[in-house]
CSV table of C-alpha atoms in Angstrom, one decimal:
chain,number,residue,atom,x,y,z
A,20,UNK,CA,-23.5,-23.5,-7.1
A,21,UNK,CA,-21.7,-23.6,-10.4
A,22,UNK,CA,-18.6,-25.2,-11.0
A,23,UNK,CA,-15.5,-23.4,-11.7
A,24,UNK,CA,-14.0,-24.4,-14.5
A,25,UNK,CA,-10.6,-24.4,-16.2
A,26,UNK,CA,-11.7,-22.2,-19.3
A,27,UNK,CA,-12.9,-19.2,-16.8
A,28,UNK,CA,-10.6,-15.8,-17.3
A,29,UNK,CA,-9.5,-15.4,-13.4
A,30,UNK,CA,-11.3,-11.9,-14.1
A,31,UNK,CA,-14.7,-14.2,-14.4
A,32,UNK,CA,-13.6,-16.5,-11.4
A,33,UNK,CA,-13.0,-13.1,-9.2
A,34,UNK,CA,-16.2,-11.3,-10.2
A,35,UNK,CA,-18.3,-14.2,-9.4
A,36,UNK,CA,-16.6,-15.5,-6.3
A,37,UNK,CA,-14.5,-12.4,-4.7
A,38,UNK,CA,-13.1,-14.7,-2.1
A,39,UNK,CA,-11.0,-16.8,-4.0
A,40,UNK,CA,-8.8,-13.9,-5.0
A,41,UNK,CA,-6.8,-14.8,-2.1
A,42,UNK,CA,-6.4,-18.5,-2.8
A,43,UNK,CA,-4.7,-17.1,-5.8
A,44,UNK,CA,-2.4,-14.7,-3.7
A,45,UNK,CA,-1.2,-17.1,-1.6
A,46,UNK,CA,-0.8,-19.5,-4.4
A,47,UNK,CA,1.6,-17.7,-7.0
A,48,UNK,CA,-0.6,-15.1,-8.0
A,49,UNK,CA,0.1,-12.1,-5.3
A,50,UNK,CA,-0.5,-9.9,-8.8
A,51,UNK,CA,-3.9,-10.5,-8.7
A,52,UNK,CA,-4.2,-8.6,-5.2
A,53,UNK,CA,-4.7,-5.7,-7.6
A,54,UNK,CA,-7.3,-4.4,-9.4
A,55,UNK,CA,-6.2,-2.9,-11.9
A,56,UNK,CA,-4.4,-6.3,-13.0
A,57,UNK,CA,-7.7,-7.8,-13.0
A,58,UNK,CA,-9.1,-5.5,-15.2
A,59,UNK,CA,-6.4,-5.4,-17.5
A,60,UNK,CA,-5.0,-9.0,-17.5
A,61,UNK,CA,-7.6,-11.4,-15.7
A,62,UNK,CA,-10.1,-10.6,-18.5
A,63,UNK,CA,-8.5,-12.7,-20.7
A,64,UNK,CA,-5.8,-14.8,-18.9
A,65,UNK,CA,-7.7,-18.1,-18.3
A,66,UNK,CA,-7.5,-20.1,-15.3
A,67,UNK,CA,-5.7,-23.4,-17.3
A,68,UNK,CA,-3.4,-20.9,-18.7
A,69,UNK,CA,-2.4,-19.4,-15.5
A,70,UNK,CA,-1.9,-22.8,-13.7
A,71,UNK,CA,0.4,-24.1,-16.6
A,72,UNK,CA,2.5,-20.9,-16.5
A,73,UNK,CA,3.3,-21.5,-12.4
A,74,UNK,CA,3.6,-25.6,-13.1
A,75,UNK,CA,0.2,-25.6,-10.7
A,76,UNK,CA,-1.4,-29.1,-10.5
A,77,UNK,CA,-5.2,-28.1,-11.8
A,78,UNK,CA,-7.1,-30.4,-9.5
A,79,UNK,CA,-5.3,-29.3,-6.3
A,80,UNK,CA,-6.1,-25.8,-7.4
A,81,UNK,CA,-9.7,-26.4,-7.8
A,82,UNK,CA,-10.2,-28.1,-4.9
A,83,UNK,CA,-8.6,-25.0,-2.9
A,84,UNK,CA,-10.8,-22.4,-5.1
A,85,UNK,CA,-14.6,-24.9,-4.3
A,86,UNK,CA,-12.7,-24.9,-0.5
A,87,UNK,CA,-12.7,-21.4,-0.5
A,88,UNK,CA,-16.1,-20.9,-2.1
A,89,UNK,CA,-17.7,-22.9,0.2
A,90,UNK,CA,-16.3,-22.1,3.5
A,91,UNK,CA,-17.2,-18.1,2.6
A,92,UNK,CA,-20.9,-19.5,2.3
A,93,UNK,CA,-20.8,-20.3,5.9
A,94,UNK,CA,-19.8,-17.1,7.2
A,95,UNK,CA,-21.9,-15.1,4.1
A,96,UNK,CA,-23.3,-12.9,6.9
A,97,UNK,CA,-19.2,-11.3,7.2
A,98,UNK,CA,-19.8,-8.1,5.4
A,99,UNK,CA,-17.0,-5.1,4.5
A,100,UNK,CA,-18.6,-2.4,6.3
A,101,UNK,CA,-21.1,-3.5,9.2
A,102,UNK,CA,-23.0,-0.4,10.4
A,103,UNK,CA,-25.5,-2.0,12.6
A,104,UNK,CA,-25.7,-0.5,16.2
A,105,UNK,CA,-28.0,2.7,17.4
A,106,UNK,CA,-24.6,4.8,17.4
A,107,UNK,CA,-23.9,4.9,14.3
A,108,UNK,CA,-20.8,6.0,15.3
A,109,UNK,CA,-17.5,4.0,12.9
A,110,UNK,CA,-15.5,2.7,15.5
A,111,UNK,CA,-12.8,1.2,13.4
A,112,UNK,CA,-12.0,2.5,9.5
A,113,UNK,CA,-9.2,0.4,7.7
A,114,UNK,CA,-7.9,2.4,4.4
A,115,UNK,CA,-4.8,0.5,3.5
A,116,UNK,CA,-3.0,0.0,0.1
A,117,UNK,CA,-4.8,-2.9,-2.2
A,118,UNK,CA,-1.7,-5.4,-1.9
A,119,UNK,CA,-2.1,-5.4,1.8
A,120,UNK,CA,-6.2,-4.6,2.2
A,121,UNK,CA,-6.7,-7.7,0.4
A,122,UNK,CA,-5.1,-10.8,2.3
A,123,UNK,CA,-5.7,-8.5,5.2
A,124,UNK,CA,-9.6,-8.0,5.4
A,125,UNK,CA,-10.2,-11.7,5.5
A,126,UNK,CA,-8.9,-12.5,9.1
A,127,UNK,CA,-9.7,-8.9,10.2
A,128,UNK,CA,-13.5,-8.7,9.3
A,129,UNK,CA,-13.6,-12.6,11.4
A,130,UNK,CA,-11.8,-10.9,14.2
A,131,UNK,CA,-14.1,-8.0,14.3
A,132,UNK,CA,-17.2,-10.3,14.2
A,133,UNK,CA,-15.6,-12.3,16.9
A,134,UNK,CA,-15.4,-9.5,19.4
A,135,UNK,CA,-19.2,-8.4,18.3
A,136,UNK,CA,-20.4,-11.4,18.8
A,137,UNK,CA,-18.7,-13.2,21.4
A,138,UNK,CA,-17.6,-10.5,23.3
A,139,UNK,CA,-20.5,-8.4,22.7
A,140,UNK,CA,-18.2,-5.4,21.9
A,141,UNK,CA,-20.8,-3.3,19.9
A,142,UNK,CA,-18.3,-2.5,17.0
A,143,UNK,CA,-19.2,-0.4,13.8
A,144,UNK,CA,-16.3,-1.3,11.4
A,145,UNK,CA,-15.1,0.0,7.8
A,146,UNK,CA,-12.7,-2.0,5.8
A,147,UNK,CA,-12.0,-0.7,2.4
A,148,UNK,CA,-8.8,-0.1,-0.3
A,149,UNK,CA,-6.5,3.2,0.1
A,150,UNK,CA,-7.7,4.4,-3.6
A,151,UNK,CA,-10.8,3.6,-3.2
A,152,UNK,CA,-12.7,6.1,-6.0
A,153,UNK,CA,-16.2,6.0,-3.3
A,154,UNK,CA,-14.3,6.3,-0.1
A,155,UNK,CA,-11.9,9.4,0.1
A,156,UNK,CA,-12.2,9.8,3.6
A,157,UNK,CA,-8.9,12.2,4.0
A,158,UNK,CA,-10.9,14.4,2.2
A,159,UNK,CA,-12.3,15.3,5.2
A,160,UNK,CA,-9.9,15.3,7.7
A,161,UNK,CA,-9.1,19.1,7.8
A,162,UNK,CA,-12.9,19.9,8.3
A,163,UNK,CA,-13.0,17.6,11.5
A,164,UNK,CA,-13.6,19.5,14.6
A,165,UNK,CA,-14.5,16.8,17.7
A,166,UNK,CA,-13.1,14.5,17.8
A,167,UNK,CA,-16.5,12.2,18.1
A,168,UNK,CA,-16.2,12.5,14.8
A,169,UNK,CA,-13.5,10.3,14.4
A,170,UNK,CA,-13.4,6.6,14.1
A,171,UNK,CA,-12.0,5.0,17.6
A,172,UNK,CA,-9.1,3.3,15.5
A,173,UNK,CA,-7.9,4.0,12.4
A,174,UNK,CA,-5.8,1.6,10.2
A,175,UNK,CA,-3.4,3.7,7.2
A,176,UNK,CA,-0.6,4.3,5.1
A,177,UNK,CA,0.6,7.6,3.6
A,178,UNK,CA,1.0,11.0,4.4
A,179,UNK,CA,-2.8,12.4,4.9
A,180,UNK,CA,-3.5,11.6,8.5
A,181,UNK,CA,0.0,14.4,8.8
A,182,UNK,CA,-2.2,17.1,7.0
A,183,UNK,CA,-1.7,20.4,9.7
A,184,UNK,CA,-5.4,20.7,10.8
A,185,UNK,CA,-5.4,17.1,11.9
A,186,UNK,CA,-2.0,17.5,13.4
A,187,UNK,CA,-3.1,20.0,15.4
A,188,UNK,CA,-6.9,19.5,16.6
A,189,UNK,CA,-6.3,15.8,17.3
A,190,UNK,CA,-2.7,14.6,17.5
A,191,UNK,CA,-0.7,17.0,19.5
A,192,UNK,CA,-3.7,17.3,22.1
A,193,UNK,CA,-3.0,13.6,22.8
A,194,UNK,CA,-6.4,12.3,21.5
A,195,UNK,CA,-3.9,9.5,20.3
A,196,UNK,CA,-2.0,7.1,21.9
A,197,UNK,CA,0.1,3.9,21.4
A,198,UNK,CA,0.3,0.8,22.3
A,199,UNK,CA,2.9,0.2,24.7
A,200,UNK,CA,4.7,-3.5,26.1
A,201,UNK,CA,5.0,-4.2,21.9
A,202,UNK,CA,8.7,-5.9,20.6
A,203,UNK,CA,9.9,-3.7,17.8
A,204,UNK,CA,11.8,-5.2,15.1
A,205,UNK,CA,15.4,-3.5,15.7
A,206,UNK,CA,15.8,-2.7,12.1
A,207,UNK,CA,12.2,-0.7,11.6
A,208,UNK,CA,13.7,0.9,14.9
A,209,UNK,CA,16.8,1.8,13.9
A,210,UNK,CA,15.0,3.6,10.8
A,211,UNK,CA,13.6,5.8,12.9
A,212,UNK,CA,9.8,4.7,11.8
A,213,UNK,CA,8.6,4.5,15.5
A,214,UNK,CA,6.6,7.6,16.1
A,215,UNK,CA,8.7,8.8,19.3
A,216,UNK,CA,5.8,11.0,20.8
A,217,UNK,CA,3.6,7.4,21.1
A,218,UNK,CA,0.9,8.7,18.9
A,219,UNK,CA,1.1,6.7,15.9
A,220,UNK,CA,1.4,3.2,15.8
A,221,UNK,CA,3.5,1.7,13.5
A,222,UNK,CA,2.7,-1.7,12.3
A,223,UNK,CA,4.1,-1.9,9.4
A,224,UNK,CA,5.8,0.2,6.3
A,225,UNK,CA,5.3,0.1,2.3
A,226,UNK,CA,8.5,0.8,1.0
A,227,UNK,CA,9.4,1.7,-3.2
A,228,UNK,CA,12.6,0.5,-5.0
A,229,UNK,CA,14.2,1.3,-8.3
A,230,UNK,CA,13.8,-1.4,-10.9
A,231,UNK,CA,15.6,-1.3,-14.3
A,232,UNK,CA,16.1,-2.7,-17.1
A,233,UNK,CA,19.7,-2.8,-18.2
A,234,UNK,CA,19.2,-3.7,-21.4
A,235,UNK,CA,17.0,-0.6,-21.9
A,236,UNK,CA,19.1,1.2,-19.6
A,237,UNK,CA,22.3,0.6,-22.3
A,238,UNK,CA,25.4,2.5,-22.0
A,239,UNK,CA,23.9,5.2,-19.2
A,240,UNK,CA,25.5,4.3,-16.0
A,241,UNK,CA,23.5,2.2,-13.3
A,242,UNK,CA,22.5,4.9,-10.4
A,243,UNK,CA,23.3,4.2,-7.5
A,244,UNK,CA,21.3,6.6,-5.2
A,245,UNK,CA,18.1,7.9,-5.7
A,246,UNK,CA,20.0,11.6,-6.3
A,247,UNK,CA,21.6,10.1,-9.3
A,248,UNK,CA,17.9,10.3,-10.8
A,249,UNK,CA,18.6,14.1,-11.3
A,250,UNK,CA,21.6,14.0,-13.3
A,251,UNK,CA,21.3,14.9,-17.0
A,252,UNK,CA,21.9,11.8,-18.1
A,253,UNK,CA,18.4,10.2,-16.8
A,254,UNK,CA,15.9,12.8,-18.6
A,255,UNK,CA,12.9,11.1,-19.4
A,256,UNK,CA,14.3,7.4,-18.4
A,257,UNK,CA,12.2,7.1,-15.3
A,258,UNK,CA,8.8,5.7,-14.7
A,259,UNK,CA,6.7,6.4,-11.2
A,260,UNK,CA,3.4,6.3,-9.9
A,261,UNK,CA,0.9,8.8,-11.3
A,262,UNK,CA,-2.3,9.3,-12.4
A,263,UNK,CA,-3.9,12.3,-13.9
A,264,UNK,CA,-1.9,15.8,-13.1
A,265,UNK,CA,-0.9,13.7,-9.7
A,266,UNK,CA,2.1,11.9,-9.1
A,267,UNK,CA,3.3,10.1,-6.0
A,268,UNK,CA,4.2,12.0,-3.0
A,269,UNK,CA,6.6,10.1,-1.5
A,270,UNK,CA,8.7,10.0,-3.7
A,271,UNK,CA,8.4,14.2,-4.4
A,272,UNK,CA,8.2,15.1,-0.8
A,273,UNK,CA,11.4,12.8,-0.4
A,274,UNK,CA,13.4,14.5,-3.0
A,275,UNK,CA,12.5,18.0,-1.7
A,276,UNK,CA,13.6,17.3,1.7
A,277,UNK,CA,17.1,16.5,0.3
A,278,UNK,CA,17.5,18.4,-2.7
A,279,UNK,CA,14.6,21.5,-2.2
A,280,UNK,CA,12.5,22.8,-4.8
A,281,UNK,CA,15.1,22.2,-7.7
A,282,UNK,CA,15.2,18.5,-6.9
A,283,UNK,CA,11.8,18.1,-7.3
A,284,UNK,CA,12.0,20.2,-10.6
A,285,UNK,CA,14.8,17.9,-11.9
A,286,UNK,CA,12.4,14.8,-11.3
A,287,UNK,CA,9.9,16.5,-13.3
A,288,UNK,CA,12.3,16.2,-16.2
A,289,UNK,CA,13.5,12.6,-15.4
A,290,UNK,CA,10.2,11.4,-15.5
A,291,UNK,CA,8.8,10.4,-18.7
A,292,UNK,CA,5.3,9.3,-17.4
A,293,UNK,CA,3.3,8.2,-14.5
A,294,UNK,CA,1.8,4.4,-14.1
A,295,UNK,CA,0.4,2.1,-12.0
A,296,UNK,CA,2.6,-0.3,-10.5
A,297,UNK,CA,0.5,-2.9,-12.0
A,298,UNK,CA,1.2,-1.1,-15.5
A,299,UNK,CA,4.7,-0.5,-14.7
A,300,UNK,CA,5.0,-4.7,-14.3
A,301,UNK,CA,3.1,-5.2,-17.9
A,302,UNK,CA,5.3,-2.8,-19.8
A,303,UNK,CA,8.5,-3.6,-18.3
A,304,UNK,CA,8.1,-7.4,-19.2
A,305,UNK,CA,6.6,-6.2,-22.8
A,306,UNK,CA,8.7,-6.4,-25.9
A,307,UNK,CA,8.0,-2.3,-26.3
A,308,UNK,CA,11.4,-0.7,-27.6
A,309,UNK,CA,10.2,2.6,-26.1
A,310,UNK,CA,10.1,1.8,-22.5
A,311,UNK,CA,12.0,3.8,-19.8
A,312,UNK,CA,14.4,1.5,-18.1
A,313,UNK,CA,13.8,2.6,-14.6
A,314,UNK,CA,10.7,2.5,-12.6
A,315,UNK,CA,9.9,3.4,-9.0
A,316,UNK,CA,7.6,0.9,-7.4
A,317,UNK,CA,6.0,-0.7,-4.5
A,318,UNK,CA,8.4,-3.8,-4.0
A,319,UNK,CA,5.1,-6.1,-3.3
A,320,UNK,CA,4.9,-5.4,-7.5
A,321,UNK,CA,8.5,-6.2,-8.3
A,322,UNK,CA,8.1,-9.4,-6.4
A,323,UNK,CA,5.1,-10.3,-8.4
A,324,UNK,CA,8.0,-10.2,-11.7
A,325,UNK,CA,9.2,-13.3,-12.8
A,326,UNK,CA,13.2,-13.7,-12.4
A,327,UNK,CA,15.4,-12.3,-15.2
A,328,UNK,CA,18.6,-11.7,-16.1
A,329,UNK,CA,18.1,-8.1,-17.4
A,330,UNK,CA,15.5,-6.8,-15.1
A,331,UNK,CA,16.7,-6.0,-11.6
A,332,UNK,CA,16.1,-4.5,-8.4
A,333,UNK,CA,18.7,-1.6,-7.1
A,334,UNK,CA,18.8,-0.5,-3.7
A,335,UNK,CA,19.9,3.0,-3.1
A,336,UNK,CA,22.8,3.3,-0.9
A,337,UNK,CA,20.9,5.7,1.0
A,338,UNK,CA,18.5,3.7,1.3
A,339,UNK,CA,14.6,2.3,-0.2
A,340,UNK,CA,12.0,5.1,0.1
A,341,UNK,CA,10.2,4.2,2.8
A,342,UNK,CA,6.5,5.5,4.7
A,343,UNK,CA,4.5,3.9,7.7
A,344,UNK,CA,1.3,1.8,8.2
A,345,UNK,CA,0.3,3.2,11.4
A,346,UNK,CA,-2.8,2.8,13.3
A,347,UNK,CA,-4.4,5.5,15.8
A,348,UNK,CA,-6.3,4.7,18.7
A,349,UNK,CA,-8.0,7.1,21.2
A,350,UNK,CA,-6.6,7.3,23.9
A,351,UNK,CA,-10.0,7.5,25.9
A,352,UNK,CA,-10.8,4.1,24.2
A,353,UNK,CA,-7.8,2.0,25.0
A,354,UNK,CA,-8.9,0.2,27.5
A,355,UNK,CA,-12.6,-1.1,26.1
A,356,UNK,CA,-10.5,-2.1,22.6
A,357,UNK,CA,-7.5,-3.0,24.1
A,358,UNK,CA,-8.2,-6.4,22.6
A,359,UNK,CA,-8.6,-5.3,19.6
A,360,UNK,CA,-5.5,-3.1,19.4
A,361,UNK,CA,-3.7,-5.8,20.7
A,362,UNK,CA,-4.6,-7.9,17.9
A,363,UNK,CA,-3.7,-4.9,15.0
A,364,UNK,CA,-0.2,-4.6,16.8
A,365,UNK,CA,0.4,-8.1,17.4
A,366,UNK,CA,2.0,-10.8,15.2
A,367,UNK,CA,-0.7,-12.3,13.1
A,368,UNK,CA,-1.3,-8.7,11.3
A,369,UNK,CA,2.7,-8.6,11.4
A,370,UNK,CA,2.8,-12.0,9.7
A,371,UNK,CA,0.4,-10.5,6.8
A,372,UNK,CA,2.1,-7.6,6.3
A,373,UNK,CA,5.6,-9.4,5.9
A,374,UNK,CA,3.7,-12.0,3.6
A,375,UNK,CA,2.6,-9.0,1.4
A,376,UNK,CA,6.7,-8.0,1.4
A,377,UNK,CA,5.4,-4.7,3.4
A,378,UNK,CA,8.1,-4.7,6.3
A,379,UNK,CA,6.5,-5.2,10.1
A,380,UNK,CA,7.9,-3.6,13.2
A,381,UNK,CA,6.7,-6.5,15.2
A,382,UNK,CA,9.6,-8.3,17.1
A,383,UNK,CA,8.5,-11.2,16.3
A,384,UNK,CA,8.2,-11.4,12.8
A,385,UNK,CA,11.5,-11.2,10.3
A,386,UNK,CA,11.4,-8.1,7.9
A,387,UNK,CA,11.4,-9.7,4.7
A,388,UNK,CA,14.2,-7.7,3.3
A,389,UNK,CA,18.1,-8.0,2.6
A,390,UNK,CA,20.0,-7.8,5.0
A,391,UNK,CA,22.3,-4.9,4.1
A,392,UNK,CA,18.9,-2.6,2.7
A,393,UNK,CA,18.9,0.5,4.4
A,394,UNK,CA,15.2,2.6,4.9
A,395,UNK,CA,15.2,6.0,4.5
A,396,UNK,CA,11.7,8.0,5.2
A,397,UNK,CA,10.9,11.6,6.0
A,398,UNK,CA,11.3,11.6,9.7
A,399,UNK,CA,8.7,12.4,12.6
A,400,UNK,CA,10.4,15.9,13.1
A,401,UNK,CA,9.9,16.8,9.4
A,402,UNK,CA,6.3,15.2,9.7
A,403,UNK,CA,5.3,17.7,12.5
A,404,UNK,CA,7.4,20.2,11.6
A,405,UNK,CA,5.8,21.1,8.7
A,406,UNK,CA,2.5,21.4,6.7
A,407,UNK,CA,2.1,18.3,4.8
A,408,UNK,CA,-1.0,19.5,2.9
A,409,UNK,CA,0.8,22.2,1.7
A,410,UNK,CA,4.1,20.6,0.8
A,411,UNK,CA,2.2,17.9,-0.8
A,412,UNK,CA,0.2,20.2,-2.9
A,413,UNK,CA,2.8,22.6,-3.7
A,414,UNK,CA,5.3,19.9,-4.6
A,415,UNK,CA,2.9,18.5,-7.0
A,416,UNK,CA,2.6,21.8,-8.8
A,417,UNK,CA,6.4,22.1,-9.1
A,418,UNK,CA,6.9,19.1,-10.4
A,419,UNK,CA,3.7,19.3,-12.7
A,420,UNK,CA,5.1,22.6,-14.4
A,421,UNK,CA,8.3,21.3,-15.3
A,422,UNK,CA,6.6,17.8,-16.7
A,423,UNK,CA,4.4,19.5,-18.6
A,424,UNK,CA,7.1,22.1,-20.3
A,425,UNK,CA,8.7,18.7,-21.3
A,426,UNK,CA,5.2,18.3,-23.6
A,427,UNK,CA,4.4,15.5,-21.8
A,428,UNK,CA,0.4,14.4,-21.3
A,429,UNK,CA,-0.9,13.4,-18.0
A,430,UNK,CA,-1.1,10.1,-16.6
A,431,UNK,CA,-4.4,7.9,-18.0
């Protein structure tokens, strides 16, 4: 095996051994989880460089990196996706952001192995990143008609497992159901993220704050709520998540449910472009003189920011933007996976979650969050009350019309 050495890029150590990306997550280096840092930055950030920059002793690192290495070689047989039964049928698909996916799929994939092996559970499994460019799985989910089709358990975050169709065909007809006898973190309860009909289960939620620069920011006022955004004052001084002609849903579909069709107009104009979070972190702690000074983000990337004195979090008095990790199990199925489920609903995925600063509803586990942060999210009742697909799609076309009569470009 060849050595790792101290002159690698981490984008060299990470290619070559894709298990020690999360020695470096839970070492420092929770920016890494992303891949679009490690395409951008870990090409040419070297390992030495990187350890002098967190005051990391080198040799304790390395030892933990060869650890890590060689441990993976004893369980090399551990793949991502294991299709191996006559079935053929996926009894378990995981699409979950990257952040969480990655310190996530280590203990899952040995717990999955565990229940084929030692339980002789016959389990076809799928464990793979939300944006996955090869995987768009909710591209399908409208044309789904039995629900054989369907994995038993599904593990996800966002809005597309609300589209109508699916709603209809396979949630409402109780194909779904929760997993009851669970302590709910009072807070994540109080937020109204428990799906009250039992259908979804909520593990967990990602939730996006406002960062800003107030030296950028200058004499404009600091907002305060996440309406402020649409004052006059704010045109092209915000930053959110985009990427071609599509920019992030949550944070449209939240301003149309308070502020209609002209809110989400008015963001148009506030926005000056779309990032990735990842990009959002690089340009924000750049020396460029043309930045926006506030960006909406995951707050797993603001806590990858080194501390300063001029970069800061707000949180909205009404609350951090807020959606659900949920996981659906069939109801039919309960029983023969009830280990399993009680393993996604219990603390040790809870503990992962809070680790990766996304908020778990487990009892157990503390939400790793001030105190006085309020949640604020869609609702259940405006989930199923109306056609996500639609308002998803139409709300990105509102907002697209009015960016683009601003002559601003798409997101790269």
């Amino acid at each position: 095996m060849e050595q790792i050495q101290l002159t690698m890029t981490i984008g060299e150590i990470i290619k070559n051994y894709p298990e020690t990306r999360e020695v470096f997550i839970n070492n420092g280096f929770s920016i890494f989880a992303d891949d679009t840092v490690i395409q951008q930055l870990g090409v040419v950030l070297k390992l030495k460089t990187a350890l002098k920059s967190k005051n990391i002793n080198e040799e304790s690192f390395m030892k933990l990196l060869q650890g890590k290495i060689a441990e993976t070689g004893r369980y090399k047989n551990l793949q991502t996706t294991v299709l191996e039964n006559d079935s053929n049928h996926l009894n378990m698909l995981s699409l979950l952001p990257c952040p969480l996916k990655v310190p996530m799929q280590g203990e899952l994939k040995l717990f999955l192995d565990y229940l084929r092996e030692e339980k002789n559970l016959p389990l076809n499994y799928c464990i793979e990143s939300f944006f996955n460019d090869h995987l768009d799985y909710e591209d399908y989910l409208e044309h789904f008609e039995e629900a054989d089709e369907i994995p038993d358990i599904i593990m996800t975050a966002g809005y597309g497992f609300f589209y109508k169709k699916f709603m209809d065909r396979f949630v409402a007809k109780g194909v779904f159901a929760d997993v009851i006898n669970r302590p709910v973190n009072s807070r994540l309860a109080e937020a109204g993220i428990i799906d009250p009909d039992g259908h979804f289960t909520v593990i967990g939620a990602n939730v996006l704050v406002m960062v800003v620069d107030k030296n950028r920011l200058g004499s404009i006022p600091m907002p305060k709520t996440w309406g402020d955004l649409l004052k006059p004052e704010y045109e092209n001084k915000v930053v959110m998540r985009g990427h071609g002609d599509t920019f992030c849903d949550v944070v449209q579909l939240n301003y149309y449910k308070d502020y209609g069709a002209a809110g989400v107009e008015q963001l148009g104009r506030s926005v000056k472009y779309g990032l990735h979070p990842a990009q959002m972190v690089k340009e924000l702690t750049s020396s460029r003189k043309d930045v926006p000074p506030i960006h909406i983000m995951p707050y797993f990337f603001y806590k990858t920011m080194k501390e300063s004195n001029h970069i800061r979090i707000l949180w909205p008095e009404d609350g951090i933007l807020t959606y659900p990790i949920s996981v659906l199990i069939k109801a039919d199925k309960m029983q023969e996976l009830q280990e399993l489920a009680e393993y996604l609903t219990g603390p040790e995925i809870a503990r992962i979650c809070a680790e990766a600063y996304f908020p778990a509803t487990h009892g157990d586990v503390k939400v790793n969050l001030p105190e006085h942060v309020k949640l604020k999210w869609l609702g259940w009742d405006f989930i199923k009350s109306n056609d996500m697909k639609y308002l998803v799609e139409t709300m990105n076309d509102t907002f697209m019309r009015v960016y683009r009569e601003g002559g601003k470009e798409v997101c790269s």
